[in-house]
Amino acid sequence: MTTAEQQDALFELEKLVESRIRRDRAEEISGLLAEAELSDIIRLIEHSPVKRGAVLFRLLPPERAGAVFDALDPRHQADMVRALGSDSVGAFFEEMGAEDRVMLLDELPGRVAERLLKELGEKDKQNTDAVLGYEKGTVGRVMSPEIPEIYGSMTAHEVRELLRREHEDLETLYTLPVIDRDRQLTGIVKMRRLFLAERDTLVADLLEDTPSVVASADAEETARWFLPLALLAIPVVDSGNRLVGIFTFDEAQHVVESEDSEDSARQGGSEALKQPYLSTPLTNLVKSRIVWLLVLAVSAILTVQVLDIFEEKMQQAVVLSLFIPLLTGTGGNTGNQAATTVTRALALGDVKKSDVLKVMWREVRVGLMLGAVLGALGFALATLVYGLDIGMVIGLTMLSICTMSATVGGAMPIVAKTVGADPAVFSNPFISTFCDATGLIIYFLIATSILGL
């Protein structure tokens, strides 16, 4: 089915459900949801306000309800728990993987989280506690601890029987870590080799080397180097190389997508939404934007102060005020371009914190070349209209602002990374404000010097 056909099917389902909601036909809605494609039901609930989504969720058959709940984002799941009550989703919570439970628990109030945890069986609670024991943002927090205990001394037949018994509780069957009696990771065995091996073949004879990751490692950095390897999963170990879990391709992809969404939102001056737009409460939309608007409003006072300081200069040469939007816009855009490029390079591992001087030197040269081109154009146009002196002011200012903005824009994400902040936070909103204020100072200093104000 094409994307257009999927959208048409979803639109048709929305119309049918809406007409029956208006007429209070709960049984008919339940019948529609029982026959609809599962993907359409998921999108329908994602695009519905939380209260309506909760009503639709209650009308789903139990087996479909579990699949739908598992497919929702953690923030959306938390809203559903609040709307439905923890008792209604206890069974679905128990069916979730340990890492998915933890993501949901992070979004819930403490008392609700405790109530859900108490309802878990002993094994599920142990697995969940194991993941909760790691700091947010680490691999341990997103790994799955649900792995079989496979030893090199076991035979292929014994392992196959073990997997047959425990397959429903395991995260993956395709990449199987192998340990010794001290739980030290010795390698992996892949299902293909295990399946083709003679029944008495020792697992030790089927071992393959594998990269592994320490549970305390940064999840985003790990995900970014892991995904290009095209592996289904890698083992997770503690500081003593003891196996504690497995990090899957799906989880790595989720981590990267989440971080990229967050970075994009912050570069635009807001916080990322952790659930679909149409199902996000209005208060959450406001919260995601208001803090950044307040920060930018306060920081913009710097620009006003600069204009106030140089007010006399502008009165002596009113023409200077005409170029302020051009110069501040150019500076902000140049800085944002540099910051976005370097932030991306940091995320991909192309640039390290120790490369700050290299980055600044490259951006100085890039800024000079950009400034030379834009400055020459500005000089020519301003000279034609306002005379040689104004042309020189504009040309030199463009050259200076582009160089300064590119250098600062390239350095700020690395500085943020060094002090433990999110590079995206230091990008577009703050760089624009900084470049506005600093660019105006440069502009008026150059004008004062050339025009003798």
PDB file of N, CA and C in Angstrom, residues 221 224 341-353 413-415 417 423:
ATOM      1  N   GLU A 221      26.439   8.530  21.655  1.00  0.00           N
ATOM      2  CA  GLU A 221      27.724   8.287  21.002  1.00  0.00           C
ATOM      3  C   GLU A 221      27.846   6.825  20.576  1.00  0.00           C
ATOM      4  N   ARG A 224      25.648   6.031  17.506  1.00  0.00           N
ATOM      5  CA  ARG A 224      26.125   6.587  16.239  1.00  0.00           C
ATOM      6  C   ARG A 224      27.282   5.780  15.651  1.00  0.00           C
ATOM      7  N   THR A 341      26.689  23.121  11.360  1.00  0.00           N
ATOM      8  CA  THR A 341      27.660  22.219  10.734  1.00  0.00           C
ATOM      9  C   THR A 341      28.513  21.515  11.785  1.00  0.00           C
ATOM     10  N   VAL A 342      29.002  22.266  12.765  1.00  0.00           N
ATOM     11  CA  VAL A 342      29.883  21.690  13.784  1.00  0.00           C
ATOM     12  C   VAL A 342      29.098  20.789  14.737  1.00  0.00           C
ATOM     13  N   THR A 343      27.862  21.172  15.075  1.00  0.00           N
ATOM     14  CA  THR A 343      27.029  20.322  15.933  1.00  0.00           C
ATOM     15  C   THR A 343      26.808  18.966  15.285  1.00  0.00           C
ATOM     16  N   ARG A 344      26.545  18.973  13.995  1.00  0.00           N
ATOM     17  CA  ARG A 344      26.358  17.724  13.258  1.00  0.00           C
ATOM     18  C   ARG A 344      27.655  16.901  13.241  1.00  0.00           C
ATOM     19  N   ALA A 345      28.774  17.583  13.037  1.00  0.00           N
ATOM     20  CA  ALA A 345      30.069  16.894  13.015  1.00  0.00           C
ATOM     21  C   ALA A 345      30.380  16.273  14.372  1.00  0.00           C
ATOM     22  N   LEU A 346      30.023  16.965  15.451  1.00  0.00           N
ATOM     23  CA  LEU A 346      30.205  16.409  16.794  1.00  0.00           C
ATOM     24  C   LEU A 346      29.372  15.153  16.984  1.00  0.00           C
ATOM     25  N   ALA A 347      28.120  15.209  16.521  1.00  0.00           N
ATOM     26  CA  ALA A 347      27.222  14.067  16.692  1.00  0.00           C
ATOM     27  C   ALA A 347      27.719  12.849  15.927  1.00  0.00           C
ATOM     28  N   LEU A 348      28.324  13.079  14.764  1.00  0.00           N
ATOM     29  CA  LEU A 348      28.809  11.972  13.941  1.00  0.00           C
ATOM     30  C   LEU A 348      30.202  11.499  14.341  1.00  0.00           C
ATOM     31  N   GLY A 349      30.830  12.224  15.268  1.00  0.00           N
ATOM     32  CA  GLY A 349      32.175  11.845  15.692  1.00  0.00           C
ATOM     33  C   GLY A 349      33.267  12.356  14.766  1.00  0.00           C
ATOM     34  N   ASP A 350      32.923  13.233  13.801  1.00  0.00           N
ATOM     35  CA  ASP A 350      33.931  13.781  12.891  1.00  0.00           C
ATOM     36  C   ASP A 350      34.811  14.816  13.590  1.00  0.00           C
ATOM     37  N   VAL A 351      34.271  15.418  14.650  1.00  0.00           N
ATOM     38  CA  VAL A 351      34.990  16.442  15.405  1.00  0.00           C
ATOM     39  C   VAL A 351      34.983  16.054  16.874  1.00  0.00           C
ATOM     40  N   LYS A 352      36.124  16.250  17.538  1.00  0.00           N
ATOM     41  CA  LYS A 352      36.233  15.977  18.976  1.00  0.00           C
ATOM     42  C   LYS A 352      36.422  17.287  19.733  1.00  0.00           C
ATOM     43  N   LYS A 353      36.257  17.207  21.061  1.00  0.00           N
ATOM     44  CA  LYS A 353      36.411  18.410  21.878  1.00  0.00           C
ATOM     45  C   LYS A 353      37.806  19.009  21.752  1.00  0.00           C
ATOM     46  N   PRO A 413      29.454  25.170  19.925  1.00  0.00           N
ATOM     47  CA  PRO A 413      29.019  23.792  20.200  1.00  0.00           C
ATOM     48  C   PRO A 413      30.088  22.960  20.897  1.00  0.00           C
ATOM     49  N   ILE A 414      31.359  23.185  20.539  1.00  0.00           N
ATOM     50  CA  ILE A 414      32.436  22.424  21.182  1.00  0.00           C
ATOM     51  C   ILE A 414      32.604  22.853  22.630  1.00  0.00           C
ATOM     52  N   VAL A 415      32.496  24.160  22.884  1.00  0.00           N
ATOM     53  CA  VAL A 415      32.556  24.654  24.264  1.00  0.00           C
ATOM     54  C   VAL A 415      31.428  24.054  25.082  1.00  0.00           C
ATOM     55  N   LYS A 417      29.876  21.210  24.558  1.00  0.00           N
ATOM     56  CA  LYS A 417      30.190  19.794  24.779  1.00  0.00           C
ATOM     57  C   LYS A 417      31.222  19.637  25.883  1.00  0.00           C
ATOM     58  N   PRO A 423      25.139  20.727  22.844  1.00  0.00           N
ATOM     59  CA  PRO A 423      25.610  21.679  21.824  1.00  0.00           C
ATOM     60  C   PRO A 423      24.483  22.415  21.111  1.00  0.00           C
TER      61      PRO A 423
END
